[in-house]
Amino acid sequence: MLSRFWLGLQHNSGRYMYLSINYRPAALLPELITIPSTVQKLHANFDLNNLFKLDTATRLANKGYAVYGIDYEGHGESSGQQGYIPSFDDLVKDCSDYFISVCERQENKEKSRFLLGVSMGGAVVILLHRREPNYWSGAILLAPLCKIDDKMKPPAFLISILKKLSKIIPTWKVIPAKDMIDVAIKSPEKRQEVRSNPYCYKGNLPLRTGHELLMVSLDIEKNLHQVSLPFLVMHGGDDKIIDPSGSQLLYNSASSSDKTLKLYPGMWHGLTFGEPPEIVERFFSDMVAWLDQRTCMKDQDIISS
């Protein structure tokens, strides 16, 4: 079952309306009746959030998982200037406030709480975990933004200039952004589907957005050891948008005792959208198997206690 509703959230940059989407299973599968899990979904920056949500969330709901998603400020159908991130801290706080409120509803209080993030959404997931280190049951990270490619990392003096300019002319769309669609999605038909969607951002990055993404990625890379929750990181071996070495670094650095890294040779950045159907099926099978194992583990703990 699909539900769409609007939220009014207040933060330092003003009041914004956010689109929230909830996918709930029509009937819980037998093995999930005692612990049907809630999966919070966070989307990629400038990716096709709507189609990702529809496919991924529907698949998870069909397996017995309730899925809640939100469009960030300036993304998807939420209000704000398209593609503009005035404050990553505010973005994360908005997600935290909403998702925790969902988890604290009476019908969700006894459920497991997983986060799912793609690309920039992976960075948001990591920061949500850092805000509440013991709150979340686990996370699934798809090609997460957790490290800037060393070849693309600007020198310190350029970072200083970017910081100053982003305060003076924050919305100036001057940072070149290569056409990600052609290198993110294999299928020509799916590429066209993305290009024709009005909610998919196309164009240069605003100065403030570029600065926020840079600073967040540098901060996350420096503090990957703080990641302590159970997680599954999945990354395409031929990803040209976010280097798979970042996922490897996350796996190596995280203090989590329960961590899994899956690299998929030949797959691009659009892991769930644009790959051959049989590859996508295997990908989702791995994802659901990981979730099922951890919800069953919790069930066993409840029984033994």
PDB file of C-alpha atoms in Angstrom:
ATOM      1  CA  MET A   1       0.000   0.000   0.000  1.00  0.00           C
ATOM      2  CA  LEU A   2       1.353   3.432  -0.987  1.00  0.00           C
ATOM      3  CA  SER A   3       0.688   6.615   0.998  1.00  0.00           C
ATOM      4  CA  ARG A   4       1.837  10.137   0.078  1.00  0.00           C
ATOM      5  CA  PHE A   5       1.575  13.128   2.386  1.00  0.00           C
ATOM      6  CA  TRP A   6       3.166  16.511   2.993  1.00  0.00           C
ATOM      7  CA  LEU A   7       5.099  17.584   6.075  1.00  0.00           C
ATOM      8  CA  GLY A   8       5.777  21.095   7.302  1.00  0.00           C
ATOM      9  CA  LEU A   9       9.219  21.278   8.923  1.00  0.00           C
ATOM     10  CA  GLN A  10      10.822  24.363  10.437  1.00  0.00           C
ATOM     11  CA  HIS A  11      14.565  24.981  10.494  1.00  0.00           C
ATOM     12  CA  ASN A  12      17.005  27.885  10.432  1.00  0.00           C
ATOM     13  CA  SER A  13      16.568  28.637   6.721  1.00  0.00           C
ATOM     14  CA  GLY A  14      12.764  28.815   6.988  1.00  0.00           C
ATOM     15  CA  ARG A  15       9.713  26.579   6.808  1.00  0.00           C
ATOM     16  CA  TYR A  16       9.585  24.011   4.017  1.00  0.00           C
ATOM     17  CA  MET A  17       7.103  21.452   2.798  1.00  0.00           C
ATOM     18  CA  TYR A  18       8.496  17.950   2.375  1.00  0.00           C
ATOM     19  CA  LEU A  19       7.000  15.087   0.428  1.00  0.00           C
ATOM     20  CA  SER A  20       6.921  11.899   2.485  1.00  0.00           C
ATOM     21  CA  ILE A  21       6.100   8.508   1.012  1.00  0.00           C
ATOM     22  CA  ASN A  22       5.237   5.337   2.899  1.00  0.00           C
ATOM     23  CA  TYR A  23       5.061   1.836   1.423  1.00  0.00           C
ATOM     24  CA  ARG A  24       3.536  -0.816   3.659  1.00  0.00           C
ATOM     25  CA  PRO A  25       3.171  -4.530   2.936  1.00  0.00           C
ATOM     26  CA  ALA A  26      -0.345  -5.696   2.112  1.00  0.00           C
ATOM     27  CA  ALA A  27       0.183  -8.590   4.531  1.00  0.00           C
ATOM     28  CA  LEU A  28       3.148  -9.434   6.703  1.00  0.00           C
ATOM     29  CA  LEU A  29       5.053 -12.540   5.730  1.00  0.00           C
ATOM     30  CA  PRO A  30       4.903 -15.306   8.383  1.00  0.00           C
ATOM     31  CA  GLU A  31       8.549 -14.992   9.386  1.00  0.00           C
ATOM     32  CA  LEU A  32       8.130 -11.247   9.936  1.00  0.00           C
ATOM     33  CA  ILE A  33       4.896 -11.172  11.926  1.00  0.00           C
ATOM     34  CA  THR A  34       6.644 -10.776  15.286  1.00  0.00           C
ATOM     35  CA  ILE A  35       9.210  -8.254  14.092  1.00  0.00           C
ATOM     36  CA  PRO A  36       8.134  -6.521  10.875  1.00  0.00           C
ATOM     37  CA  SER A  37      10.952  -4.051  10.303  1.00  0.00           C
ATOM     38  CA  THR A  38      10.748  -0.438   9.315  1.00  0.00           C
ATOM     39  CA  VAL A  39      13.213   0.631   6.626  1.00  0.00           C
ATOM     40  CA  GLN A  40      13.914   4.334   6.291  1.00  0.00           C
ATOM     41  CA  LYS A  41      14.958   5.237   2.745  1.00  0.00           C
ATOM     42  CA  LEU A  42      17.164   8.164   1.766  1.00  0.00           C
ATOM     43  CA  HIS A  43      17.831   9.078  -1.836  1.00  0.00           C
ATOM     44  CA  ALA A  44      20.767  10.117  -3.939  1.00  0.00           C
ATOM     45  CA  ASN A  45      21.596  13.679  -4.855  1.00  0.00           C
ATOM     46  CA  PHE A  46      20.331  14.572  -8.353  1.00  0.00           C
ATOM     47  CA  ASP A  47      19.297  10.971  -8.963  1.00  0.00           C
ATOM     48  CA  LEU A  48      15.817   9.876  -9.937  1.00  0.00           C
ATOM     49  CA  ASN A  49      14.393   9.571  -6.469  1.00  0.00           C
ATOM     50  CA  ASN A  50      10.811   8.838  -7.509  1.00  0.00           C
ATOM     51  CA  LEU A  51      11.629   5.813  -9.654  1.00  0.00           C
ATOM     52  CA  PHE A  52      14.151   4.526  -7.129  1.00  0.00           C
ATOM     53  CA  LYS A  53      11.569   4.770  -4.374  1.00  0.00           C
ATOM     54  CA  LEU A  54       8.880   3.102  -6.443  1.00  0.00           C
ATOM     55  CA  ASP A  55      10.968   0.090  -7.421  1.00  0.00           C
ATOM     56  CA  THR A  56      13.075  -0.444  -4.300  1.00  0.00           C
ATOM     57  CA  ALA A  57      10.338   0.327  -1.797  1.00  0.00           C
ATOM     58  CA  THR A  58       7.790  -1.819  -3.623  1.00  0.00           C
ATOM     59  CA  ARG A  59      10.188  -4.757  -3.641  1.00  0.00           C
ATOM     60  CA  LEU A  60      10.871  -4.404   0.083  1.00  0.00           C
ATOM     61  CA  ALA A  61       7.176  -3.966   0.907  1.00  0.00           C
ATOM     62  CA  ASN A  62       6.417  -7.140  -1.028  1.00  0.00           C
ATOM     63  CA  LYS A  63       8.874  -8.910   1.289  1.00  0.00           C
ATOM     64  CA  GLY A  64       7.081  -7.662   4.400  1.00  0.00           C
ATOM     65  CA  TYR A  65       8.994  -4.467   5.188  1.00  0.00           C
ATOM     66  CA  ALA A  66       7.391  -1.065   5.734  1.00  0.00           C
ATOM     67  CA  VAL A  67       9.345   1.660   3.932  1.00  0.00           C
ATOM     68  CA  TYR A  68       9.286   5.373   4.720  1.00  0.00           C
ATOM     69  CA  GLY A  69      10.969   7.962   2.493  1.00  0.00           C
ATOM     70  CA  ILE A  70      11.326  11.723   2.324  1.00  0.00           C
ATOM     71  CA  ASP A  71      12.389  14.123  -0.419  1.00  0.00           C
ATOM     72  CA  TYR A  72      15.076  16.490   0.863  1.00  0.00           C
ATOM     73  CA  GLU A  73      14.618  20.239   0.744  1.00  0.00           C
ATOM     74  CA  GLY A  74      15.175  21.289  -2.886  1.00  0.00           C
ATOM     75  CA  HIS A  75      14.926  17.703  -4.137  1.00  0.00           C
ATOM     76  CA  GLY A  76      12.146  15.688  -5.726  1.00  0.00           C
ATOM     77  CA  GLU A  77       8.752  17.244  -5.007  1.00  0.00           C
ATOM     78  CA  SER A  78       9.721  19.023  -1.780  1.00  0.00           C
ATOM     79  CA  SER A  79       9.868  22.804  -1.689  1.00  0.00           C
ATOM     80  CA  GLY A  80      13.056  24.847  -1.979  1.00  0.00           C
ATOM     81  CA  GLN A  81      15.333  25.758  -4.884  1.00  0.00           C
ATOM     82  CA  GLN A  82      16.004  22.623  -6.912  1.00  0.00           C
ATOM     83  CA  GLY A  83      19.432  21.130  -6.252  1.00  0.00           C
ATOM     84  CA  TYR A  84      20.294  23.693  -3.574  1.00  0.00           C
ATOM     85  CA  ILE A  85      21.538  22.520  -0.158  1.00  0.00           C
ATOM     86  CA  PRO A  86      21.976  25.562   2.124  1.00  0.00           C
ATOM     87  CA  SER A  87      22.971  23.420   5.106  1.00  0.00           C
ATOM     88  CA  PHE A  88      23.718  19.699   5.233  1.00  0.00           C
ATOM     89  CA  ASP A  89      23.252  19.819   9.005  1.00  0.00           C
ATOM     90  CA  ASP A  90      19.676  21.055   8.519  1.00  0.00           C
ATOM     91  CA  LEU A  91      19.058  18.376   5.896  1.00  0.00           C
ATOM     92  CA  VAL A  92      20.190  15.628   8.279  1.00  0.00           C
ATOM     93  CA  LYS A  93      18.222  17.109  11.189  1.00  0.00           C
ATOM     94  CA  ASP A  94      15.039  17.200   9.106  1.00  0.00           C
ATOM     95  CA  CYS A  95      15.502  13.538   8.179  1.00  0.00           C
ATOM     96  CA  SER A  96      16.273  12.614  11.781  1.00  0.00           C
ATOM     97  CA  ASP A  97      13.219  14.414  13.166  1.00  0.00           C
ATOM     98  CA  TYR A  98      10.908  12.794  10.641  1.00  0.00           C
ATOM     99  CA  PHE A  99      12.266   9.245  10.778  1.00  0.00           C
ATOM    100  CA  ILE A 100      12.467   9.121  14.561  1.00  0.00           C
ATOM    101  CA  SER A 101       8.884  10.397  14.769  1.00  0.00           C
ATOM    102  CA  VAL A 102       7.876   7.546  12.443  1.00  0.00           C
ATOM    103  CA  CYS A 103       9.736   4.969  14.528  1.00  0.00           C
ATOM    104  CA  GLU A 104       8.139   6.220  17.745  1.00  0.00           C
ATOM    105  CA  ARG A 105       4.600   5.723  16.468  1.00  0.00           C
ATOM    106  CA  GLN A 106       2.729   3.105  18.470  1.00  0.00           C
ATOM    107  CA  GLU A 107       2.543   0.662  15.559  1.00  0.00           C
ATOM    108  CA  ASN A 108       6.316   0.892  14.963  1.00  0.00           C
ATOM    109  CA  LYS A 109       7.802   0.999  18.460  1.00  0.00           C
ATOM    110  CA  GLU A 110       8.638  -2.699  18.680  1.00  0.00           C
ATOM    111  CA  LYS A 111      10.007  -2.972  15.154  1.00  0.00           C
ATOM    112  CA  SER A 112      13.577  -3.071  13.955  1.00  0.00           C
ATOM    113  CA  ARG A 113      14.786   0.202  12.442  1.00  0.00           C
ATOM    114  CA  PHE A 114      16.972   0.080   9.351  1.00  0.00           C
ATOM    115  CA  LEU A 115      18.267   2.944   7.236  1.00  0.00           C
ATOM    116  CA  LEU A 116      18.786   2.680   3.482  1.00  0.00           C
ATOM    117  CA  GLY A 117      20.729   5.326   1.558  1.00  0.00           C
ATOM    118  CA  VAL A 118      21.972   5.694  -2.001  1.00  0.00           C
ATOM    119  CA  SER A 119      24.984   7.809  -3.016  1.00  0.00           C
ATOM    120  CA  MET A 120      24.573  11.100  -1.114  1.00  0.00           C
ATOM    121  CA  GLY A 121      21.879   9.312   0.869  1.00  0.00           C
ATOM    122  CA  GLY A 122      24.623   7.036   2.163  1.00  0.00           C
ATOM    123  CA  ALA A 123      26.311  10.077   3.678  1.00  0.00           C
ATOM    124  CA  VAL A 124      23.018  11.076   5.293  1.00  0.00           C
ATOM    125  CA  VAL A 125      22.639   7.571   6.749  1.00  0.00           C
ATOM    126  CA  ILE A 126      26.110   7.710   8.298  1.00  0.00           C
ATOM    127  CA  LEU A 127      25.388  11.118   9.835  1.00  0.00           C
ATOM    128  CA  LEU A 128      22.006   9.953  11.163  1.00  0.00           C
ATOM    129  CA  HIS A 129      23.813   7.071  12.843  1.00  0.00           C
ATOM    130  CA  ARG A 130      26.350   9.471  14.342  1.00  0.00           C
ATOM    131  CA  ARG A 131      23.520  11.604  15.793  1.00  0.00           C
ATOM    132  CA  GLU A 132      21.942   8.561  17.485  1.00  0.00           C
ATOM    133  CA  PRO A 133      24.646   5.844  17.624  1.00  0.00           C
ATOM    134  CA  ASN A 134      22.506   3.258  19.431  1.00  0.00           C
ATOM    135  CA  TYR A 135      19.091   3.968  17.913  1.00  0.00           C
ATOM    136  CA  TRP A 136      19.239   2.204  14.542  1.00  0.00           C
ATOM    137  CA  SER A 137      19.193  -1.567  14.040  1.00  0.00           C
ATOM    138  CA  GLY A 138      21.342  -1.417  10.929  1.00  0.00           C
ATOM    139  CA  ALA A 139      21.927   0.248   7.574  1.00  0.00           C
ATOM    140  CA  ILE A 140      22.134  -0.596   3.892  1.00  0.00           C
ATOM    141  CA  LEU A 141      24.424   1.696   1.904  1.00  0.00           C
ATOM    142  CA  LEU A 142      24.307   1.649  -1.899  1.00  0.00           C
ATOM    143  CA  ALA A 143      27.364   3.271  -3.513  1.00  0.00           C
ATOM    144  CA  PRO A 144      27.627   5.662  -0.545  1.00  0.00           C
ATOM    145  CA  LEU A 145      29.315   9.048  -0.649  1.00  0.00           C
ATOM    146  CA  CYS A 146      31.887   8.657   2.121  1.00  0.00           C
ATOM    147  CA  LYS A 147      35.109   9.727   0.419  1.00  0.00           C
ATOM    148  CA  ILE A 148      36.174  12.201  -2.276  1.00  0.00           C
ATOM    149  CA  ASP A 149      38.339  10.657  -4.973  1.00  0.00           C
ATOM    150  CA  ASP A 150      41.923  11.773  -4.291  1.00  0.00           C
ATOM    151  CA  LYS A 151      42.232  12.941  -7.910  1.00  0.00           C
ATOM    152  CA  MET A 152      39.227  15.257  -7.433  1.00  0.00           C
ATOM    153  CA  LYS A 153      40.067  16.573  -3.965  1.00  0.00           C
ATOM    154  CA  PRO A 154      40.832  20.323  -4.227  1.00  0.00           C
ATOM    155  CA  PRO A 155      43.837  21.862  -2.446  1.00  0.00           C
ATOM    156  CA  ALA A 156      43.292  23.697   0.824  1.00  0.00           C
ATOM    157  CA  PHE A 157      43.451  27.192  -0.700  1.00  0.00           C
ATOM    158  CA  LEU A 158      40.647  26.348  -3.157  1.00  0.00           C
ATOM    159  CA  ILE A 159      38.506  24.950  -0.349  1.00  0.00           C
ATOM    160  CA  SER A 160      38.979  28.229   1.524  1.00  0.00           C
ATOM    161  CA  ILE A 161      37.939  30.242  -1.534  1.00  0.00           C
ATOM    162  CA  LEU A 162      34.912  28.006  -2.123  1.00  0.00           C
ATOM    163  CA  LYS A 163      33.819  28.466   1.488  1.00  0.00           C
ATOM    164  CA  LYS A 164      33.951  32.267   1.229  1.00  0.00           C
ATOM    165  CA  LEU A 165      32.202  32.429  -2.138  1.00  0.00           C
ATOM    166  CA  SER A 166      29.481  30.017  -1.023  1.00  0.00           C
ATOM    167  CA  LYS A 167      28.515  32.484   1.707  1.00  0.00           C
ATOM    168  CA  ILE A 168      28.440  35.484  -0.637  1.00  0.00           C
ATOM    169  CA  ILE A 169      26.733  33.946  -3.692  1.00  0.00           C
ATOM    170  CA  PRO A 170      25.460  30.570  -2.433  1.00  0.00           C
ATOM    171  CA  THR A 171      22.956  29.843  -5.204  1.00  0.00           C
ATOM    172  CA  TRP A 172      25.259  30.624  -8.142  1.00  0.00           C
ATOM    173  CA  LYS A 173      25.281  27.511 -10.331  1.00  0.00           C
ATOM    174  CA  VAL A 174      28.907  27.607 -11.351  1.00  0.00           C
ATOM    175  CA  ILE A 175      30.391  24.259 -10.294  1.00  0.00           C
ATOM    176  CA  PRO A 176      30.525  22.071 -13.419  1.00  0.00           C
ATOM    177  CA  ALA A 177      28.702  18.769 -13.076  1.00  0.00           C
ATOM    178  CA  LYS A 178      29.317  16.232 -15.800  1.00  0.00           C
ATOM    179  CA  ASP A 179      26.322  14.455 -17.246  1.00  0.00           C
ATOM    180  CA  MET A 180      25.991  11.764 -14.609  1.00  0.00           C
ATOM    181  CA  ILE A 181      23.142   9.980 -16.345  1.00  0.00           C
ATOM    182  CA  ASP A 182      25.294   8.635 -19.179  1.00  0.00           C
ATOM    183  CA  VAL A 183      27.847   7.132 -16.796  1.00  0.00           C
ATOM    184  CA  ALA A 184      25.420   6.096 -14.048  1.00  0.00           C
ATOM    185  CA  ILE A 185      22.791   4.140 -15.988  1.00  0.00           C
ATOM    186  CA  LYS A 186      23.495   1.471 -18.606  1.00  0.00           C
ATOM    187  CA  SER A 187      20.086   1.149 -20.238  1.00  0.00           C
ATOM    188  CA  PRO A 188      19.364   3.818 -22.922  1.00  0.00           C
ATOM    189  CA  GLU A 189      15.631   3.498 -22.194  1.00  0.00           C
ATOM    190  CA  LYS A 190      16.150   4.113 -18.490  1.00  0.00           C
ATOM    191  CA  ARG A 191      18.421   7.077 -19.248  1.00  0.00           C
ATOM    192  CA  GLN A 192      15.652   8.684 -21.272  1.00  0.00           C
ATOM    193  CA  GLU A 193      13.201   8.002 -18.467  1.00  0.00           C
ATOM    194  CA  VAL A 194      15.468   9.904 -16.098  1.00  0.00           C
ATOM    195  CA  ARG A 195      16.067  12.800 -18.503  1.00  0.00           C
ATOM    196  CA  SER A 196      12.346  13.319 -19.046  1.00  0.00           C
ATOM    197  CA  ASN A 197      11.577  13.444 -15.327  1.00  0.00           C
ATOM    198  CA  PRO A 198      11.177  17.059 -14.113  1.00  0.00           C
ATOM    199  CA  TYR A 199      12.229  16.155 -10.572  1.00  0.00           C
ATOM    200  CA  CYS A 200      15.687  14.974 -11.624  1.00  0.00           C
ATOM    201  CA  TYR A 201      18.123  17.880 -11.260  1.00  0.00           C
ATOM    202  CA  LYS A 202      20.173  18.664 -14.344  1.00  0.00           C
ATOM    203  CA  GLY A 203      22.841  21.352 -14.497  1.00  0.00           C
ATOM    204  CA  ASN A 204      25.764  22.830 -12.604  1.00  0.00           C
ATOM    205  CA  LEU A 205      25.892  22.669  -8.820  1.00  0.00           C
ATOM    206  CA  PRO A 206      25.156  25.785  -6.760  1.00  0.00           C
ATOM    207  CA  LEU A 207      28.239  26.992  -4.896  1.00  0.00           C
ATOM    208  CA  ARG A 208      26.764  26.247  -1.485  1.00  0.00           C
ATOM    209  CA  THR A 209      25.716  22.745  -2.501  1.00  0.00           C
ATOM    210  CA  GLY A 210      29.213  21.980  -3.757  1.00  0.00           C
ATOM    211  CA  HIS A 211      30.772  23.301  -0.564  1.00  0.00           C
ATOM    212  CA  GLU A 212      28.400  21.346   1.682  1.00  0.00           C
ATOM    213  CA  LEU A 213      28.984  18.073  -0.188  1.00  0.00           C
ATOM    214  CA  LEU A 214      32.747  18.553  -0.083  1.00  0.00           C
ATOM    215  CA  MET A 215      32.885  19.323   3.634  1.00  0.00           C
ATOM    216  CA  VAL A 216      30.528  16.476   4.544  1.00  0.00           C
ATOM    217  CA  SER A 217      32.522  13.933   2.543  1.00  0.00           C
ATOM    218  CA  LEU A 218      35.792  15.083   4.128  1.00  0.00           C
ATOM    219  CA  ASP A 219      34.257  14.878   7.607  1.00  0.00           C
ATOM    220  CA  ILE A 220      32.827  11.404   7.017  1.00  0.00           C
ATOM    221  CA  GLU A 221      36.094  10.085   5.578  1.00  0.00           C
ATOM    222  CA  LYS A 222      37.973  11.341   8.641  1.00  0.00           C
ATOM    223  CA  ASN A 223      35.521   9.701  11.059  1.00  0.00           C
ATOM    224  CA  LEU A 224      34.651   6.379   9.428  1.00  0.00           C
ATOM    225  CA  HIS A 225      35.886   4.601  12.559  1.00  0.00           C
ATOM    226  CA  GLN A 226      32.803   5.959  14.359  1.00  0.00           C
ATOM    227  CA  VAL A 227      30.489   3.776  12.259  1.00  0.00           C
ATOM    228  CA  SER A 228      29.480   1.066  14.725  1.00  0.00           C
ATOM    229  CA  LEU A 229      26.059  -0.215  13.639  1.00  0.00           C
ATOM    230  CA  PRO A 230      25.510  -3.374  11.559  1.00  0.00           C
ATOM    231  CA  PHE A 231      25.699  -2.463   7.878  1.00  0.00           C
ATOM    232  CA  LEU A 232      25.704  -3.829   4.361  1.00  0.00           C
ATOM    233  CA  VAL A 233      27.525  -1.749   1.752  1.00  0.00           C
ATOM    234  CA  MET A 234      26.880  -2.565  -1.915  1.00  0.00           C
ATOM    235  CA  HIS A 235      28.830  -0.989  -4.775  1.00  0.00           C
ATOM    236  CA  GLY A 236      29.209  -1.477  -8.514  1.00  0.00           C
ATOM    237  CA  GLY A 237      32.739  -2.373  -9.537  1.00  0.00           C
ATOM    238  CA  ASP A 238      32.596  -0.060 -12.573  1.00  0.00           C
ATOM    239  CA  ASP A 239      31.015   2.921 -10.786  1.00  0.00           C
ATOM    240  CA  LYS A 240      32.288   6.146 -12.401  1.00  0.00           C
ATOM    241  CA  ILE A 241      30.327   8.493 -10.121  1.00  0.00           C
ATOM    242  CA  ILE A 242      31.587   7.348  -6.710  1.00  0.00           C
ATOM    243  CA  ASP A 243      34.771   5.294  -6.551  1.00  0.00           C
ATOM    244  CA  PRO A 244      34.252   1.847  -4.963  1.00  0.00           C
ATOM    245  CA  SER A 245      37.433   2.424  -2.950  1.00  0.00           C
ATOM    246  CA  GLY A 246      35.330   4.600  -0.635  1.00  0.00           C
ATOM    247  CA  SER A 247      33.126   1.640   0.260  1.00  0.00           C
ATOM    248  CA  GLN A 248      36.212  -0.491   0.815  1.00  0.00           C
ATOM    249  CA  LEU A 249      37.613   2.189   3.131  1.00  0.00           C
ATOM    250  CA  LEU A 250      34.321   2.301   5.044  1.00  0.00           C
ATOM    251  CA  TYR A 251      34.398  -1.467   5.487  1.00  0.00           C
ATOM    252  CA  ASN A 252      38.040  -1.445   6.616  1.00  0.00           C
ATOM    253  CA  SER A 253      37.692   1.523   8.981  1.00  0.00           C
ATOM    254  CA  ALA A 254      34.294   1.006  10.638  1.00  0.00           C
ATOM    255  CA  SER A 255      34.296  -0.311  14.191  1.00  0.00           C
ATOM    256  CA  SER A 256      31.153  -2.378  13.519  1.00  0.00           C
ATOM    257  CA  SER A 257      31.390  -6.025  14.503  1.00  0.00           C
ATOM    258  CA  ASP A 258      28.696  -6.866  11.934  1.00  0.00           C
ATOM    259  CA  LYS A 259      29.684  -5.447   8.553  1.00  0.00           C
ATOM    260  CA  THR A 260      29.409  -6.773   5.013  1.00  0.00           C
ATOM    261  CA  LEU A 261      30.852  -5.444   1.748  1.00  0.00           C
ATOM    262  CA  LYS A 262      29.526  -6.635  -1.603  1.00  0.00           C
ATOM    263  CA  LEU A 263      31.185  -5.421  -4.806  1.00  0.00           C
ATOM    264  CA  TYR A 264      29.429  -6.216  -8.076  1.00  0.00           C
ATOM    265  CA  PRO A 265      31.856  -6.467 -11.016  1.00  0.00           C
ATOM    266  CA  GLY A 266      30.645  -4.657 -14.110  1.00  0.00           C
ATOM    267  CA  MET A 267      27.819  -2.797 -12.361  1.00  0.00           C
ATOM    268  CA  TRP A 268      27.571   0.998 -12.571  1.00  0.00           C
ATOM    269  CA  HIS A 269      26.345   3.624 -10.120  1.00  0.00           C
ATOM    270  CA  GLY A 270      22.664   2.985 -10.849  1.00  0.00           C
ATOM    271  CA  LEU A 271      22.636  -0.322  -9.013  1.00  0.00           C
ATOM    272  CA  THR A 272      18.859  -0.724  -8.870  1.00  0.00           C
ATOM    273  CA  PHE A 273      17.968   1.133 -12.050  1.00  0.00           C
ATOM    274  CA  GLY A 274      19.339   0.447 -15.510  1.00  0.00           C
ATOM    275  CA  GLU A 275      21.214  -2.810 -15.001  1.00  0.00           C
ATOM    276  CA  PRO A 276      20.074  -6.051 -16.731  1.00  0.00           C
ATOM    277  CA  PRO A 277      17.012  -7.565 -14.971  1.00  0.00           C
ATOM    278  CA  GLU A 278      18.806 -10.721 -13.832  1.00  0.00           C
ATOM    279  CA  ILE A 279      21.559  -8.618 -12.211  1.00  0.00           C
ATOM    280  CA  VAL A 280      19.016  -6.402 -10.457  1.00  0.00           C
ATOM    281  CA  GLU A 281      17.202  -9.487  -9.151  1.00  0.00           C
ATOM    282  CA  ARG A 282      20.430 -10.870  -7.670  1.00  0.00           C
ATOM    283  CA  PHE A 283      21.184  -7.484  -6.137  1.00  0.00           C
ATOM    284  CA  PHE A 284      17.792  -7.238  -4.401  1.00  0.00           C
ATOM    285  CA  SER A 285      18.016 -10.870  -3.327  1.00  0.00           C
ATOM    286  CA  ASP A 286      21.273 -10.082  -1.511  1.00  0.00           C
ATOM    287  CA  MET A 287      19.705  -7.021   0.121  1.00  0.00           C
ATOM    288  CA  VAL A 288      16.597  -8.817   1.373  1.00  0.00           C
ATOM    289  CA  ALA A 289      18.628 -11.806   2.584  1.00  0.00           C
ATOM    290  CA  TRP A 290      20.746  -9.467   4.715  1.00  0.00           C
ATOM    291  CA  LEU A 291      17.644  -7.827   6.219  1.00  0.00           C
ATOM    292  CA  ASP A 292      15.882 -11.135   6.807  1.00  0.00           C
ATOM    293  CA  GLN A 293      18.893 -12.590   8.597  1.00  0.00           C
ATOM    294  CA  ARG A 294      19.069  -9.676  11.024  1.00  0.00           C
ATOM    295  CA  THR A 295      15.347  -9.581  11.752  1.00  0.00           C
ATOM    296  CA  CYS A 296      15.429 -13.343  12.383  1.00  0.00           C
ATOM    297  CA  MET A 297      18.416 -12.830  14.697  1.00  0.00           C
ATOM    298  CA  LYS A 298      16.372 -10.349  16.728  1.00  0.00           C
ATOM    299  CA  ASP A 299      13.446 -12.776  16.809  1.00  0.00           C
ATOM    300  CA  GLN A 300      15.717 -15.486  18.225  1.00  0.00           C
ATOM    301  CA  ASP A 301      16.980 -13.075  20.898  1.00  0.00           C
ATOM    302  CA  ILE A 302      13.388 -12.310  21.939  1.00  0.00           C
ATOM    303  CA  ILE A 303      12.509 -16.006  22.163  1.00  0.00           C
ATOM    304  CA  SER A 304      15.642 -16.865  24.171  1.00  0.00           C
ATOM    305  CA  SER A 305      14.970 -14.075  26.648  1.00  0.00           C
TER     306      SER A 305
END
